[in-house]
XYZ file of C-alpha atoms in Angstrom:
154
model
C -47.032 30.746 -35.075
C -47.963 27.814 -32.817
C -45.361 25.661 -34.575
C -42.645 28.270 -33.897
C -43.539 28.333 -30.175
C -43.312 24.548 -29.974
C -39.940 24.497 -31.758
C -38.619 27.264 -29.484
C -39.876 25.449 -26.381
C -38.317 22.153 -27.473
C -35.029 23.880 -28.268
C -34.924 25.496 -24.826
C -35.766 22.174 -23.192
C -32.970 20.365 -25.065
C -30.509 23.131 -24.209
C -31.379 22.971 -20.503
C -31.042 19.156 -20.475
C -27.615 19.502 -22.123
C -26.486 22.108 -19.562
C -27.640 19.960 -16.622
C -25.956 16.880 -18.074
C -22.683 18.774 -18.502
C -22.769 20.048 -14.928
C -23.140 16.504 -13.577
C -20.346 14.883 -15.556
C -17.171 13.850 -13.837
C -13.766 14.773 -15.188
C -10.506 12.992 -14.490
C -9.112 15.797 -12.298
C -12.178 15.746 -10.002
C -10.262 13.353 -7.764
C -7.570 15.968 -7.080
C -7.742 17.409 -3.580
C -7.203 16.526 0.056
C -9.251 13.872 1.844
C -9.776 12.846 5.439
C -9.407 9.076 5.486
C -10.247 6.831 8.410
C -8.396 3.551 8.229
C -10.825 0.657 7.874
C -8.461 -1.633 9.811
C -6.919 0.554 12.537
C -7.525 3.684 14.624
C -5.477 5.828 12.248
C -6.976 8.910 10.644
C -4.939 10.561 7.901
C -5.190 13.267 5.297
C -4.172 12.228 1.804
C -3.570 14.731 -0.973
C -4.367 13.338 -4.430
C -2.758 14.970 -7.463
C -1.930 14.227 -11.091
C 1.602 12.894 -11.417
C 3.969 13.684 -14.288
C 2.960 10.426 -15.994
C -0.689 11.583 -16.134
C -1.855 9.077 -13.527
C -3.098 10.063 -10.080
C -1.209 9.525 -6.876
C -1.465 10.610 -3.277
C 0.702 11.334 -0.293
C 0.144 11.830 3.393
C -0.165 15.447 4.480
C -1.286 14.722 8.066
C -1.530 11.769 10.446
C -3.497 11.539 13.682
C -0.684 9.396 15.115
C 2.415 11.075 13.734
C 4.767 9.959 16.507
C 5.744 6.731 18.177
C 5.020 6.199 21.907
C 8.529 7.484 22.712
C 7.822 10.762 20.855
C 10.004 10.028 17.829
C 8.496 10.553 14.363
C 6.739 7.542 12.871
C 8.734 6.016 10.087
C 8.011 3.376 7.489
C 9.527 0.555 9.581
C 7.426 -2.225 8.025
C 8.405 -1.422 4.437
C 9.655 -4.566 2.671
C 12.504 -2.475 1.208
C 15.002 -1.885 4.056
C 16.270 1.293 2.319
C 12.840 2.925 2.791
C 12.296 2.126 6.467
C 13.675 5.446 7.730
C 11.419 7.681 5.664
C 8.825 9.718 7.515
C 5.142 9.844 6.628
C 5.445 13.044 4.595
C 7.907 11.253 2.295
C 5.560 8.372 1.455
C 3.519 8.229 -1.729
C 0.718 5.941 -0.535
C -1.487 5.904 -3.631
C -0.248 5.623 -7.195
C -1.222 4.472 -10.671
C -4.883 5.551 -10.657
C -6.248 6.147 -14.136
C -9.614 7.598 -15.075
C -12.050 5.579 -17.149
C -15.827 5.883 -17.535
C -16.420 7.890 -14.352
C -14.125 5.791 -12.148
C -10.493 5.864 -11.110
C -9.090 2.370 -11.562
C -5.918 0.266 -11.586
C -4.322 2.040 -8.643
C -2.273 0.784 -5.732
C -2.403 1.813 -2.085
C 0.348 1.169 0.428
C -0.413 0.490 4.092
C 2.611 1.562 6.154
C 1.119 -0.137 9.248
C 1.625 -3.551 7.631
C 4.059 -2.859 4.787
C 1.543 -4.345 2.330
C 0.273 -2.930 -0.947
C -3.273 -3.420 -2.194
C -5.184 -2.492 -5.323
C -7.536 0.476 -5.192
C -10.300 1.934 -7.294
C -12.919 4.573 -6.633
C -15.608 6.930 -7.797
C -17.238 10.110 -6.613
C -19.951 9.575 -4.048
C -23.352 10.540 -5.393
C -24.334 14.067 -4.511
C -21.011 15.038 -2.924
C -17.316 15.597 -3.555
C -16.356 12.654 -1.351
C -14.848 9.523 -2.870
C -16.104 5.967 -2.471
C -12.929 3.899 -2.521
C -12.502 0.138 -2.680
C -9.304 -1.493 -1.432
C -8.806 -5.059 -2.584
C -6.401 -7.904 -2.966
C -6.203 -9.464 -6.450
C -9.928 -9.035 -7.284
C -12.403 -6.301 -6.258
C -14.698 -8.882 -4.622
C -11.966 -9.576 -2.061
C -11.805 -6.169 -0.437
C -13.497 -3.456 1.542
C -15.101 -0.084 0.932
C -14.391 3.206 2.611
C -15.395 6.805 2.070
C -12.748 9.481 1.713
C -14.177 12.818 2.872
C -13.008 15.809 0.872
C -11.762 18.667 3.045
């Protein structure tokens, strides 16, 4: 009888550990959602919606900008884009994050476009511990040459 109680107790313990472990795992689509992002290099604050693209990778687009107009009141456009054909597009037409793939709890191999400079950087990220926010790293060529920022899920 004592042996049966021990086996039952151990079984329940293993089951509860398995349930807790499953609830803390990250899945690829956990990145999907809208984030409030403060630019680490300017006064801009934007909202970026991340979603799974048709190719299975994750990308994001602007859904709101704190500075959506120029000083003259006209809509901000992508005037610094290296491709002259894209310079008239408005913020809501810009895919600013693309190519993110999920691997081992991180989203890697992505690109992020900065319309303030017209430059594209690499990006990777992971969920912040204990929250739904994302810890993102923007970098040029290698992750050690970059900066970190937190995207706050809204």
